[in-house]
XYZ file of N, CA and C in Angstrom:
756
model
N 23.931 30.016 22.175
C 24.290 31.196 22.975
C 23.547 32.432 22.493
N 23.058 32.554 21.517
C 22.647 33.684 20.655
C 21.226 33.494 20.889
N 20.593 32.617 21.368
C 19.367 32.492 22.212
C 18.978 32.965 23.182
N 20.231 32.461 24.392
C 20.028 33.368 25.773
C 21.184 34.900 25.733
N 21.778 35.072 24.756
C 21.373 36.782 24.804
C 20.536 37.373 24.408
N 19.273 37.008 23.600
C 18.691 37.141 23.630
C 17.535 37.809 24.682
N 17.612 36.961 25.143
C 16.545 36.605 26.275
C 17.076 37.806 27.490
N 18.110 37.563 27.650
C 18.964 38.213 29.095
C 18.965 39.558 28.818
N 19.032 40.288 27.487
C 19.177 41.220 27.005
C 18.668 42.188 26.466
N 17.803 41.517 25.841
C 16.119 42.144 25.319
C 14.910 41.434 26.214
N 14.723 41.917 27.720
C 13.345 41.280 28.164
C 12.373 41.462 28.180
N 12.179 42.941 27.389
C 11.473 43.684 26.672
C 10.168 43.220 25.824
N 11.393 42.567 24.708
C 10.668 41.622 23.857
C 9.696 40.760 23.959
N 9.969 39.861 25.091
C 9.297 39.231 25.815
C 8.267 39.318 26.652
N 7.070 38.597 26.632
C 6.089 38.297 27.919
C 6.710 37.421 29.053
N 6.794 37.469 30.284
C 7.414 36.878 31.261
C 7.446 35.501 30.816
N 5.973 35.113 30.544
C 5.279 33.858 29.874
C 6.177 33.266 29.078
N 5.978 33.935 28.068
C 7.089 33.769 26.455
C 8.370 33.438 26.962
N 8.981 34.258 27.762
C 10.627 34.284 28.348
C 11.159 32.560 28.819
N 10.177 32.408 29.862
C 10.199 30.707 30.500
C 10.147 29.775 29.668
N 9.330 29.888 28.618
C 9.160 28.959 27.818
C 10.581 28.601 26.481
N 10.623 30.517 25.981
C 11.906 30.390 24.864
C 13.423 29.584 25.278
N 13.639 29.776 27.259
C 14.521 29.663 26.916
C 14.457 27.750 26.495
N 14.094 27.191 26.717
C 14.146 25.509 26.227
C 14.259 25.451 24.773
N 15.392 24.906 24.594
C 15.781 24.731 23.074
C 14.613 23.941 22.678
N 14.392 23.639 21.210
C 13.462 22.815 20.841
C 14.059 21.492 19.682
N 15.470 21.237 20.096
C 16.274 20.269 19.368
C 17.525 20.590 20.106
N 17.546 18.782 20.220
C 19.263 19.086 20.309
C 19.939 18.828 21.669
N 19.040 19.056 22.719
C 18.648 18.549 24.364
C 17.544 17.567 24.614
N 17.574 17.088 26.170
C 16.838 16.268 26.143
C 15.756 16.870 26.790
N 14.195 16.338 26.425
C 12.778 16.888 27.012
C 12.729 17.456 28.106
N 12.144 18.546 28.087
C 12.458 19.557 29.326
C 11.716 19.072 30.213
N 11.804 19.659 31.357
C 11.044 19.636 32.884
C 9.972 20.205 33.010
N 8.914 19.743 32.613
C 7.744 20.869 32.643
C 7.227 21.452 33.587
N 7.108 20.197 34.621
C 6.905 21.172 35.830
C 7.329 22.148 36.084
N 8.779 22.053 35.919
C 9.943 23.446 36.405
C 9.749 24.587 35.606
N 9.374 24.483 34.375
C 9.188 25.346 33.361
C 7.796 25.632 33.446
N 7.097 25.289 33.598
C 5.750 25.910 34.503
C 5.855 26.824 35.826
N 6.941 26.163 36.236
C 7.293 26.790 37.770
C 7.781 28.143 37.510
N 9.101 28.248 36.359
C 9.470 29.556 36.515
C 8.882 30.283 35.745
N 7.820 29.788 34.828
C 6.771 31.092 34.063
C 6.392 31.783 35.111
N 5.986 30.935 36.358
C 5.056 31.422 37.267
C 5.942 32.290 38.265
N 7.018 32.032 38.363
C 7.885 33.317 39.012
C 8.486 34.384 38.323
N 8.490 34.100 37.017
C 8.809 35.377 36.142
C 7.655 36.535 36.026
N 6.395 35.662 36.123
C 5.117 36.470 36.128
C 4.810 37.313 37.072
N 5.162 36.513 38.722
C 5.280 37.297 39.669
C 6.371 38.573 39.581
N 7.633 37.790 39.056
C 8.287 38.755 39.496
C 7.892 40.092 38.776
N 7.538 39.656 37.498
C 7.015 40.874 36.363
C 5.718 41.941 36.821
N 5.423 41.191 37.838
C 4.191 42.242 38.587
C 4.880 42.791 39.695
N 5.328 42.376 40.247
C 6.163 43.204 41.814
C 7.123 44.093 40.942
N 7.893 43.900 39.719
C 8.760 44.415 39.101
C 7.818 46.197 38.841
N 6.656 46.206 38.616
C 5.686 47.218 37.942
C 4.702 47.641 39.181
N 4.600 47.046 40.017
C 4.259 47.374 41.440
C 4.646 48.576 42.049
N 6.651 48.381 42.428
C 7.228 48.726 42.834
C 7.329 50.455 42.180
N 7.131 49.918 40.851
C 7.452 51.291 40.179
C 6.331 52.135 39.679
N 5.067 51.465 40.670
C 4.090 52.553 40.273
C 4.376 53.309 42.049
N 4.700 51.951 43.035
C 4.720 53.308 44.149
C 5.692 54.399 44.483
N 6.829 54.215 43.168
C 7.376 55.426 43.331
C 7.018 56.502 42.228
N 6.721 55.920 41.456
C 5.523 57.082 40.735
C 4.619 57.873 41.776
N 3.931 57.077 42.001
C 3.008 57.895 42.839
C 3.742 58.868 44.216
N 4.206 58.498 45.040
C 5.298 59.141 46.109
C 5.904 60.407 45.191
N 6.655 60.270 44.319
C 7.469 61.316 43.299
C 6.369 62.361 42.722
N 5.240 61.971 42.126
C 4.775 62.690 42.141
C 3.874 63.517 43.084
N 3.585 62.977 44.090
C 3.276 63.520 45.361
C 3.874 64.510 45.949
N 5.157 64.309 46.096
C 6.184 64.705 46.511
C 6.571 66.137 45.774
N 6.374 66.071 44.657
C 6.640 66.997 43.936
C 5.257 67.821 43.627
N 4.125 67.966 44.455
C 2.868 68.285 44.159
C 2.422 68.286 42.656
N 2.622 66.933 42.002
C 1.953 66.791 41.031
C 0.926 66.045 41.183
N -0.482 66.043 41.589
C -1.594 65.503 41.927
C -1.863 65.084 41.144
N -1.874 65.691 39.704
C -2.483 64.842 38.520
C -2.141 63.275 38.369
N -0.794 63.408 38.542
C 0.590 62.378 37.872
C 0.145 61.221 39.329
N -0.330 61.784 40.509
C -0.472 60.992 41.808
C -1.487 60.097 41.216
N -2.585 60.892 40.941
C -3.790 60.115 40.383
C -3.748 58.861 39.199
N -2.897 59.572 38.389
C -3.253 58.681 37.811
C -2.075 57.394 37.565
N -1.389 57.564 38.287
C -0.466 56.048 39.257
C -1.817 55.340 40.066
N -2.092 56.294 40.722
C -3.422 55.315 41.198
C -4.388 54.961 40.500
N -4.593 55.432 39.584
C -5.492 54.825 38.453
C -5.083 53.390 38.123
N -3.867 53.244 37.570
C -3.490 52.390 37.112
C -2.852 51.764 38.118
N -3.349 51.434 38.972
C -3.117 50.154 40.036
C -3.852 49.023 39.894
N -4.697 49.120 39.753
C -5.657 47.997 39.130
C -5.280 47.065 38.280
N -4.591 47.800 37.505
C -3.892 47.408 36.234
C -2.618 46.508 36.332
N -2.244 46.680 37.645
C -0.932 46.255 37.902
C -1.370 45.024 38.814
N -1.773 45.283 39.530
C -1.893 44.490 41.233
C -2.446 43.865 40.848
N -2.092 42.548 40.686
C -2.834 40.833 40.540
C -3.914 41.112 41.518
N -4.862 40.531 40.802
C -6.464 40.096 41.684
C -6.721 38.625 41.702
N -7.699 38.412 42.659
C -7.831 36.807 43.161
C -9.152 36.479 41.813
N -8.616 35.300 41.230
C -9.555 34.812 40.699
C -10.800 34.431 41.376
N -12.110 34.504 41.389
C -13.554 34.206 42.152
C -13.957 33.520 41.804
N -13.835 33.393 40.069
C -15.006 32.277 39.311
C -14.854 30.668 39.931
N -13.611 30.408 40.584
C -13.759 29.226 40.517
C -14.301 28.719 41.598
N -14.840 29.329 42.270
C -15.539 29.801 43.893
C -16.638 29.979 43.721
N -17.670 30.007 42.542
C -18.533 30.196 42.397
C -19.413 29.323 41.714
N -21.014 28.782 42.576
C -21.485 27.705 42.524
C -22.222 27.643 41.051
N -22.511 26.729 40.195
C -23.336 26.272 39.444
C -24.709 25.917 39.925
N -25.986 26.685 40.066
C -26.849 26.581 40.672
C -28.228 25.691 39.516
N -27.680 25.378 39.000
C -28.191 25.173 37.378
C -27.916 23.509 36.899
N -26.811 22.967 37.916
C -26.170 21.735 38.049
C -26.672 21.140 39.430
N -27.466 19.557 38.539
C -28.700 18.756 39.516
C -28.011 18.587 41.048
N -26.382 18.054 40.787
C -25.851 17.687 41.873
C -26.036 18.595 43.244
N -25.609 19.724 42.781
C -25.632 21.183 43.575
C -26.831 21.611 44.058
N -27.952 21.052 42.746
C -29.289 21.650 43.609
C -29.389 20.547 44.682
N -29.243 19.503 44.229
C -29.312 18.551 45.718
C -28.628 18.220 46.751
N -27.417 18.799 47.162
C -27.101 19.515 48.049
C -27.576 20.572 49.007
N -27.837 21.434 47.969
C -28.646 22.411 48.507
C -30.578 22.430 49.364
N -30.976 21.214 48.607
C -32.060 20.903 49.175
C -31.587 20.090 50.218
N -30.594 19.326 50.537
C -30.194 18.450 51.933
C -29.976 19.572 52.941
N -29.225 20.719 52.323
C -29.168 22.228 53.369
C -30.245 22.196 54.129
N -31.334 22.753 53.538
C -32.695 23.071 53.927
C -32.977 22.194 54.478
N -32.975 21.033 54.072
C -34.182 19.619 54.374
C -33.479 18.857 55.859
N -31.597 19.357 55.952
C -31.587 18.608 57.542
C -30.912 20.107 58.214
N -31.314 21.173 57.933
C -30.874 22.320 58.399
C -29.452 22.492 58.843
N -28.151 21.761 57.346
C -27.147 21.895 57.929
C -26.165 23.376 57.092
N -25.645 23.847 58.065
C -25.155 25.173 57.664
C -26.079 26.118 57.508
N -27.062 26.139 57.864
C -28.250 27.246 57.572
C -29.839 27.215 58.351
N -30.754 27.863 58.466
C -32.073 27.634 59.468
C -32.660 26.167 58.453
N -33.271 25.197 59.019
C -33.895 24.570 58.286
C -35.155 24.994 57.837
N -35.294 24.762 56.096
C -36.875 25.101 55.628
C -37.346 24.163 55.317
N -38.487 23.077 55.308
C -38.641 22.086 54.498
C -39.412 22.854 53.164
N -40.406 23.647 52.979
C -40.284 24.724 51.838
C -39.255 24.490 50.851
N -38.431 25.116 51.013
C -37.560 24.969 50.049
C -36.399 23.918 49.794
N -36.698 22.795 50.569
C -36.021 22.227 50.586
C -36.573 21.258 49.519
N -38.128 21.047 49.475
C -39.019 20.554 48.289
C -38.749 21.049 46.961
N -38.625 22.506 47.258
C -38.525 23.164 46.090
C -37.096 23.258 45.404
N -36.044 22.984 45.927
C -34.725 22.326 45.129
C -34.415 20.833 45.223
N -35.203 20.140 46.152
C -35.575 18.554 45.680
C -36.134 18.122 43.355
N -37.051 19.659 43.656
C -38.213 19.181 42.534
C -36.697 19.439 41.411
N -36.143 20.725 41.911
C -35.162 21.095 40.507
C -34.461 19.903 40.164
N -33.946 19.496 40.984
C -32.830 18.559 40.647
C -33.372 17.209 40.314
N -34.515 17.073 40.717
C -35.473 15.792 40.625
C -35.686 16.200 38.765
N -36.108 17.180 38.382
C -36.233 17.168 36.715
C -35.131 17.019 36.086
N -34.125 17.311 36.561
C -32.770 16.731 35.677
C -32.367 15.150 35.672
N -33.319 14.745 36.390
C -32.968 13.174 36.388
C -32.113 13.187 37.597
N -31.927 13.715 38.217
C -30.837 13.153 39.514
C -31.920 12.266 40.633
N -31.096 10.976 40.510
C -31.698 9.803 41.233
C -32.503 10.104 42.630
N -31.122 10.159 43.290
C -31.535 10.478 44.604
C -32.828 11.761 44.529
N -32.393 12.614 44.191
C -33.499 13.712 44.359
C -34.435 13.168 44.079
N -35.020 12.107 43.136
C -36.191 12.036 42.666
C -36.624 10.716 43.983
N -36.005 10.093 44.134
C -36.803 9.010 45.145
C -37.027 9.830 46.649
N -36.315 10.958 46.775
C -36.701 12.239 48.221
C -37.787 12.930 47.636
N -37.811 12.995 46.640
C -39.281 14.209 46.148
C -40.056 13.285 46.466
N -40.374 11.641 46.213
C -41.267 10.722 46.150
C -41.522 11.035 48.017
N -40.533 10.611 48.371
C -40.940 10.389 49.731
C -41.426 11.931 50.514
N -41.364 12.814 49.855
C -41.544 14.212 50.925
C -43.332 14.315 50.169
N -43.694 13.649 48.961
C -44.958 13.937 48.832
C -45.588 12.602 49.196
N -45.555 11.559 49.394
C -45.468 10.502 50.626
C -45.932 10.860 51.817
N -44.881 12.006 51.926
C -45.365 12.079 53.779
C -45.640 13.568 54.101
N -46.146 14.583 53.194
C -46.380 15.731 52.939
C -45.254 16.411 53.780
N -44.340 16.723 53.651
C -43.001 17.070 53.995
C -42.712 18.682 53.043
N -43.302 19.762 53.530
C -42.854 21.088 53.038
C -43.972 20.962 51.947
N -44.707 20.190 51.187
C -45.708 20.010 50.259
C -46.576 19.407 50.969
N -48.064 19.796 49.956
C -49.214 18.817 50.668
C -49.205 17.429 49.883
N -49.457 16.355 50.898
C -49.682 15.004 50.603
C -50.116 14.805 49.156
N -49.385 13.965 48.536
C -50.026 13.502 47.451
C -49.184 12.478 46.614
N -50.298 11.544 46.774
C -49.592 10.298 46.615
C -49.387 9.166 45.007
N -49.792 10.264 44.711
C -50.451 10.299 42.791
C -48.266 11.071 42.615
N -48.143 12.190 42.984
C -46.924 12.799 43.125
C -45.659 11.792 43.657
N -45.891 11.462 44.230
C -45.078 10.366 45.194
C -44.949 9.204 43.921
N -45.943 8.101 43.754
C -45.662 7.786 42.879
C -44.811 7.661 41.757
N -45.163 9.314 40.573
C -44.470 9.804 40.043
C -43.216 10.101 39.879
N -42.912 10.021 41.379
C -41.125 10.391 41.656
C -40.405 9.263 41.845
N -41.257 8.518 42.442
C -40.766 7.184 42.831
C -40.606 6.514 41.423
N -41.681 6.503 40.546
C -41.050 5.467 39.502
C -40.168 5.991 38.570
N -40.050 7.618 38.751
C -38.817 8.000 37.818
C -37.672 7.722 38.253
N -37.683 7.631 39.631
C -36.287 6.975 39.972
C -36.021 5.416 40.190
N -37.163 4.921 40.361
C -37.040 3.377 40.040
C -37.112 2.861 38.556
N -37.428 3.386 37.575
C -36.880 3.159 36.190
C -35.011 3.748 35.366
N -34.662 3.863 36.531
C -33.537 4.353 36.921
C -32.693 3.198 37.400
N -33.511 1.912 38.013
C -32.691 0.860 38.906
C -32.536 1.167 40.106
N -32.809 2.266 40.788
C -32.729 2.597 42.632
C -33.826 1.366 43.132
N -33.283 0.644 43.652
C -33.855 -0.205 44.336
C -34.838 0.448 45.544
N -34.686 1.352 45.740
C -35.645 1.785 47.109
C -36.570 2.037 46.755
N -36.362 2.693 45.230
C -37.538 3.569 44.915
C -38.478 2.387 44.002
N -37.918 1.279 43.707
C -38.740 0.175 43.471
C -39.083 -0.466 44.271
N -38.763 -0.718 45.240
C -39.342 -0.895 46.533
C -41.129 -0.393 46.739
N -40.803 1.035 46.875
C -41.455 2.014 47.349
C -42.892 2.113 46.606
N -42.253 1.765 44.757
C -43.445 1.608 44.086
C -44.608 0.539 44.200
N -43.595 -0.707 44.442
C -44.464 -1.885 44.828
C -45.045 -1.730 46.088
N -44.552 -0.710 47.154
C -45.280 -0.817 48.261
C -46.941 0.144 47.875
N -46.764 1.244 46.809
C -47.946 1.699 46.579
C -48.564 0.949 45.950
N -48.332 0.315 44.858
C -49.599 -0.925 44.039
C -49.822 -1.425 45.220
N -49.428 -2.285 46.465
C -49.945 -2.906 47.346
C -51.034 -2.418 48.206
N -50.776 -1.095 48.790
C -51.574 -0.401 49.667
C -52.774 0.324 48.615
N -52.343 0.380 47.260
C -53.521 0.902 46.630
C -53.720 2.634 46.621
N -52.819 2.977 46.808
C -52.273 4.565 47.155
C -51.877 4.890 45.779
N -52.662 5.840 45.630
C -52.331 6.817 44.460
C -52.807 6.170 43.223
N -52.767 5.054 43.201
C -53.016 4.100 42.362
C -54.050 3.182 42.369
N -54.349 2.313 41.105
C -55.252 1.355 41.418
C -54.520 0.472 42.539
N -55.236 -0.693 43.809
C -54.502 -1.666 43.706
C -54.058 -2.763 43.097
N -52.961 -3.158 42.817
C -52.616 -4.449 41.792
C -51.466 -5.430 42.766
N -51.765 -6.763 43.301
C -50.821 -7.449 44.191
C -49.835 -7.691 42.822
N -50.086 -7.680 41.573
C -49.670 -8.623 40.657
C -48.259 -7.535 40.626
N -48.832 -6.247 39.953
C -47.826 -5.395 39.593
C -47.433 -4.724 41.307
N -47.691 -5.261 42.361
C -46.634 -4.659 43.212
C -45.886 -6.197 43.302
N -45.823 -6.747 43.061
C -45.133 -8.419 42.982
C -43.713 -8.356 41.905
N -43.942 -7.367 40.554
C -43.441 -7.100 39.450
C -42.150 -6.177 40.324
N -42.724 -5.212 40.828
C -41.556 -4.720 40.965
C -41.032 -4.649 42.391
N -41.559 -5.047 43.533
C -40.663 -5.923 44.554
C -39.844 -6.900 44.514
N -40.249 -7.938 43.138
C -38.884 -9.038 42.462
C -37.875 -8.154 42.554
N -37.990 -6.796 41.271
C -37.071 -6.138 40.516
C -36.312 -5.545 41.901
N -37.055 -5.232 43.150
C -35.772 -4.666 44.070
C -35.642 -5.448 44.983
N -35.754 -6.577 45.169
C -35.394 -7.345 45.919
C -34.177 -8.149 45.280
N -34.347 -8.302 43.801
C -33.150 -8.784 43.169
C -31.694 -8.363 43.428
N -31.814 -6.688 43.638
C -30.948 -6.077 43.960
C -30.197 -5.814 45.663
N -31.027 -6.534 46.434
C -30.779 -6.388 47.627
C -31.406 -5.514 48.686
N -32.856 -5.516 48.120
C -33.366 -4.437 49.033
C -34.429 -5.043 50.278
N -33.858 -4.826 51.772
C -34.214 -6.056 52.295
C -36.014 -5.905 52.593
N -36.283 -4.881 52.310
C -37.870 -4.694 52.235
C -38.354 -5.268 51.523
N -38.536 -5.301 50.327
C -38.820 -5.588 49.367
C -38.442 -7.430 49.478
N -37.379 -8.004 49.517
C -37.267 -9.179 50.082
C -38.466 -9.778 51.066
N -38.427 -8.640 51.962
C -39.012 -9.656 53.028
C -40.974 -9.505 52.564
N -41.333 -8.577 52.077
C -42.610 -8.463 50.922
C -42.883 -9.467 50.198
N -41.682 -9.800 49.447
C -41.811 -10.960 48.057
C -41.779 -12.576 49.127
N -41.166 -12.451 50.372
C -41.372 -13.206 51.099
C -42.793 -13.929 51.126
N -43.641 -12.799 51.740
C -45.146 -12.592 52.280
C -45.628 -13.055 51.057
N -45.862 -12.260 50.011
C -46.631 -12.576 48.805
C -46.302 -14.066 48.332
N -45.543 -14.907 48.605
C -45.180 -16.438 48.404
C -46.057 -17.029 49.039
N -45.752 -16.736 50.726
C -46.622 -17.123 51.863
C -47.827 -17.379 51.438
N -48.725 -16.255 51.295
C -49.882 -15.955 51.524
C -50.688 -16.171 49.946
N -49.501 -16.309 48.677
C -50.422 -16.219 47.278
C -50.870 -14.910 47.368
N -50.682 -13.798 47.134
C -50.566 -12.500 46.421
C -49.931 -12.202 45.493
N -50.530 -11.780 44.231
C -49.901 -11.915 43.104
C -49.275 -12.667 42.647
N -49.018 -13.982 43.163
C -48.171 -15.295 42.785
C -48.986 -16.022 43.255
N -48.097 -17.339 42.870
C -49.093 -18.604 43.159
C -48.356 -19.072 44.567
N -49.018 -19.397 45.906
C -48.365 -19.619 46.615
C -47.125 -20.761 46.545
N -46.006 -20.140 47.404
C -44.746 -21.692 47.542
C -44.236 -21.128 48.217
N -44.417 -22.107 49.350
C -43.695 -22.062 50.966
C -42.219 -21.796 50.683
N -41.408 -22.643 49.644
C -40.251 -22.457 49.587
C -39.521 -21.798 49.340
N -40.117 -20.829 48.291
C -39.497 -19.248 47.817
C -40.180 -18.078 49.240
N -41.052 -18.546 49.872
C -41.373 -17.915 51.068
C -40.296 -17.720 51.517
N -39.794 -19.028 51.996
C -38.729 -18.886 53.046
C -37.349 -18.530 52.632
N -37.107 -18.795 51.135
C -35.899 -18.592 50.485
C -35.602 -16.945 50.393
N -36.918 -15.710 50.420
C -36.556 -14.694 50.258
C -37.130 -14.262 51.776
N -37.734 -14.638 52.429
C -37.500 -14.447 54.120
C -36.168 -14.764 54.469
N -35.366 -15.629 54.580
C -33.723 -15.824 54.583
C -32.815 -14.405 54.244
N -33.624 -14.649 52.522
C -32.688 -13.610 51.773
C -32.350 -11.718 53.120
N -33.753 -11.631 53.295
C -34.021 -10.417 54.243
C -33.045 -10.610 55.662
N -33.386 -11.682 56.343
C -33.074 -12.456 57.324
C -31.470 -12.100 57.565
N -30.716 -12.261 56.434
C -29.448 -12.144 56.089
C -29.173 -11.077 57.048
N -29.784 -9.867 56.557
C -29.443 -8.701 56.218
C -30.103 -7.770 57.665
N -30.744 -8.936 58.245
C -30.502 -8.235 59.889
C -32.508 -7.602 60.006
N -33.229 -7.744 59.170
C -34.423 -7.772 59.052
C -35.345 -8.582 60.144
N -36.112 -7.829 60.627
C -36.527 -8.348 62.437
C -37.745 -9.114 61.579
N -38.684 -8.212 61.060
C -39.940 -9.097 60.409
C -39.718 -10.409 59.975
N -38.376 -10.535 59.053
C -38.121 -11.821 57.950
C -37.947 -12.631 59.140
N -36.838 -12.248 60.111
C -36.697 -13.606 60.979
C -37.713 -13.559 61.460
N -38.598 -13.032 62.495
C -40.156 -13.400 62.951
C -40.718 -14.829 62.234
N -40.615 -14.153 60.873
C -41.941 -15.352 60.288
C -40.986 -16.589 60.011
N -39.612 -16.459 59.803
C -38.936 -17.624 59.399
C -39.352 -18.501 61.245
N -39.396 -17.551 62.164
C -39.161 -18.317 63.559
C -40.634 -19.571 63.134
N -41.624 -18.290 62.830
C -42.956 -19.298 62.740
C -43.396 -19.974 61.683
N -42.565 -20.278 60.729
C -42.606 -21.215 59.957
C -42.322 -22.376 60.314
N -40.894 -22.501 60.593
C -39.873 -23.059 61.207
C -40.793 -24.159 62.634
């Protein structure tokens, strides 16, 4: 009992904060309600601001009233002081964080919520592409691929592509083996675009499948066998791939 007169009596003493919390014994009852005791910090707090609110606007009125301008002023001074403000920070973006820049380059790059730029849509592709963010880096590959807001360059493309295919993105291993093949940017090598069309076809990438297909077929970079031909023509085939079934028709 000598607790909550405490409390009821001297609230003085107390931060609204402090008040919610003291009154819960700390022996002797059973584990409090935290929620609830979270709950009424948070209405003691309120009330502790409307409580000081109230009594700056009759400060201010009284002294008004009584042409004390000084005493008006500086009630209004100290409103600021009183009147809860909206927190912002948590409303406010991390522009510095890969995820966000790549967002922000999808802004630009499919013009949603804003004019489309491909400009800058390259140019927060590249940010987020140096932090290692996957996706960004296999879109940087493809926008210097297909000179998209940058000029062509396929040495660049490359570059992006295998940082995100040493990553495991199957597309972007894909993508690499499709340049050793075509000889873009690179030397050509059937062998090493063979290397890593396995690596994304393993994963389910039906391009790359229906590639490792061909290279069976035909002996590119492997030694020909009809049977892994058709086993990763299937594999594609599966997956709704018009080319794979074609050649399975004319095998067949």
């Amino acid at each position: 009992m000598k607790k909550k007169y405490i409390v009821l009596f001297l609230p003085w003493v107390f931060s609204p904060a402090s008040m919610a919390q003291s009154y819960w014994p700390t022996s002797s009852f059973p584990a409090p309600n935290w929620h609830f005791q979270v709950q009424s910090s948070a209405l003691l707090e309120r009330t502790y601001q409307t409580h000081h609110y109230f009594q700056f606007q009759s400060s201010y009125y009284s002294n008004r009233q009584s042409h004390h301008d000084a005493g008006a002023d500086f009630a209004r001074s100290t409103r600021s002081y009183i009147t809860p403000r909206r927190d912002t920070r948590r409303h406010q973006v991390d522009l510095n964080d890969a995820a966000v820049q790549f967002q922000r380059a999808n802004a630009f790059y499919y013009g949603r919520g804003q004019q489309k730029d491909e400009v800058k849509a390259a140019i927060w592709y590249e940010r987020a592409a140096q932090q290692e963010h996957i996706l960004a880096q296999r879109k940087l590959g493809f926008i210097y691929e297909h000179g998209i807001g940058v000029t062509p360059d396929y040495q660049q493309a490359m570059y992006w592509y295998k940082a995100a295919a040493c990553q495991w993105d199957d597309n972007a291993q894909y993508k690499v083996g499709w340049l050793f093949m075509e000889g873009l940017g690179v030397q050509q090598s059937y062998s090493l675009a063979y290397r890593w069309f396995l690596q994304a076809a393993a994963q389910g990438e039906m391009n790359a499948q229906y590639y490792l297909g061909w290279f069976y077929e035909q002996g590119y970079g492997v030694e020909s066998d009809q049977e892994e031909a058709i086993y990763w023509y299937e594999q594609a085939a599966e997956q709704g791939f018009q080319p794979a079934i074609d050649r399975l028709d004319i095998i067949w």
